Amino acid sequence: MYRNKNTALIMILCVLLFLFLVVLMFRHIKVYFVFSSGIGPLLLIGIMVMAIVLLFFRGFK
């Protein structure tokens, strides 16, 4: 079984994403999350998730 070379970077990005989501949740705690927070945080979340997935799959090569 192969070990992923990017494990440390993936873990750092996951922790940063979790912290960002927690802070965002406490700042915008409303029923309509998408409408109250705007498009910026959603783009940042999408970019971080894509980076995590990309690093995860590139680490097995």
JSON list of C-alpha atoms in Angstrom, two decimals, residues 1-11 55-61:
[
{"chain": "A", "resi": 1, "resn": "MET", "atom": "CA", "xyz": [0.00, 0.00, 0.00]},
{"chain": "A", "resi": 2, "resn": "TYR", "atom": "CA", "xyz": [1.37, 3.40, -1.00]},
{"chain": "A", "resi": 3, "resn": "ARG", "atom": "CA", "xyz": [1.77, 6.27, 1.44]},
{"chain": "A", "resi": 4, "resn": "ASN", "atom": "CA", "xyz": [0.53, 9.68, 0.35]},
{"chain": "A", "resi": 5, "resn": "LYS", "atom": "CA", "xyz": [3.42, 12.17, 0.13]},
{"chain": "A", "resi": 6, "resn": "ASN", "atom": "CA", "xyz": [1.18, 15.18, 0.70]},
{"chain": "A", "resi": 7, "resn": "THR", "atom": "CA", "xyz": [-0.43, 14.01, 3.96]},
{"chain": "A", "resi": 8, "resn": "ALA", "atom": "CA", "xyz": [0.91, 16.89, 6.07]},
{"chain": "A", "resi": 9, "resn": "LEU", "atom": "CA", "xyz": [-0.23, 19.53, 3.57]},
{"chain": "A", "resi": 10, "resn": "ILE", "atom": "CA", "xyz": [-3.66, 17.91, 3.26]},
{"chain": "A", "resi": 11, "resn": "MET", "atom": "CA", "xyz": [-4.06, 17.88, 7.04]},
{"chain": "A", "resi": 55, "resn": "LEU", "atom": "CA", "xyz": [-3.21, 17.01, -3.34]},
{"chain": "A", "resi": 56, "resn": "PHE", "atom": "CA", "xyz": [-4.79, 13.80, -2.11]},
{"chain": "A", "resi": 57, "resn": "PHE", "atom": "CA", "xyz": [-4.83, 12.19, -5.53]},
{"chain": "A", "resi": 58, "resn": "ARG", "atom": "CA", "xyz": [-1.43, 13.56, -6.62]},
{"chain": "A", "resi": 59, "resn": "GLY", "atom": "CA", "xyz": [0.21, 12.14, -3.51]},
{"chain": "A", "resi": 60, "resn": "PHE", "atom": "CA", "xyz": [-0.26, 8.54, -4.64]},
{"chain": "A", "resi": 61, "resn": "LYS", "atom": "CA", "xyz": [1.95, 8.92, -7.72]}
]
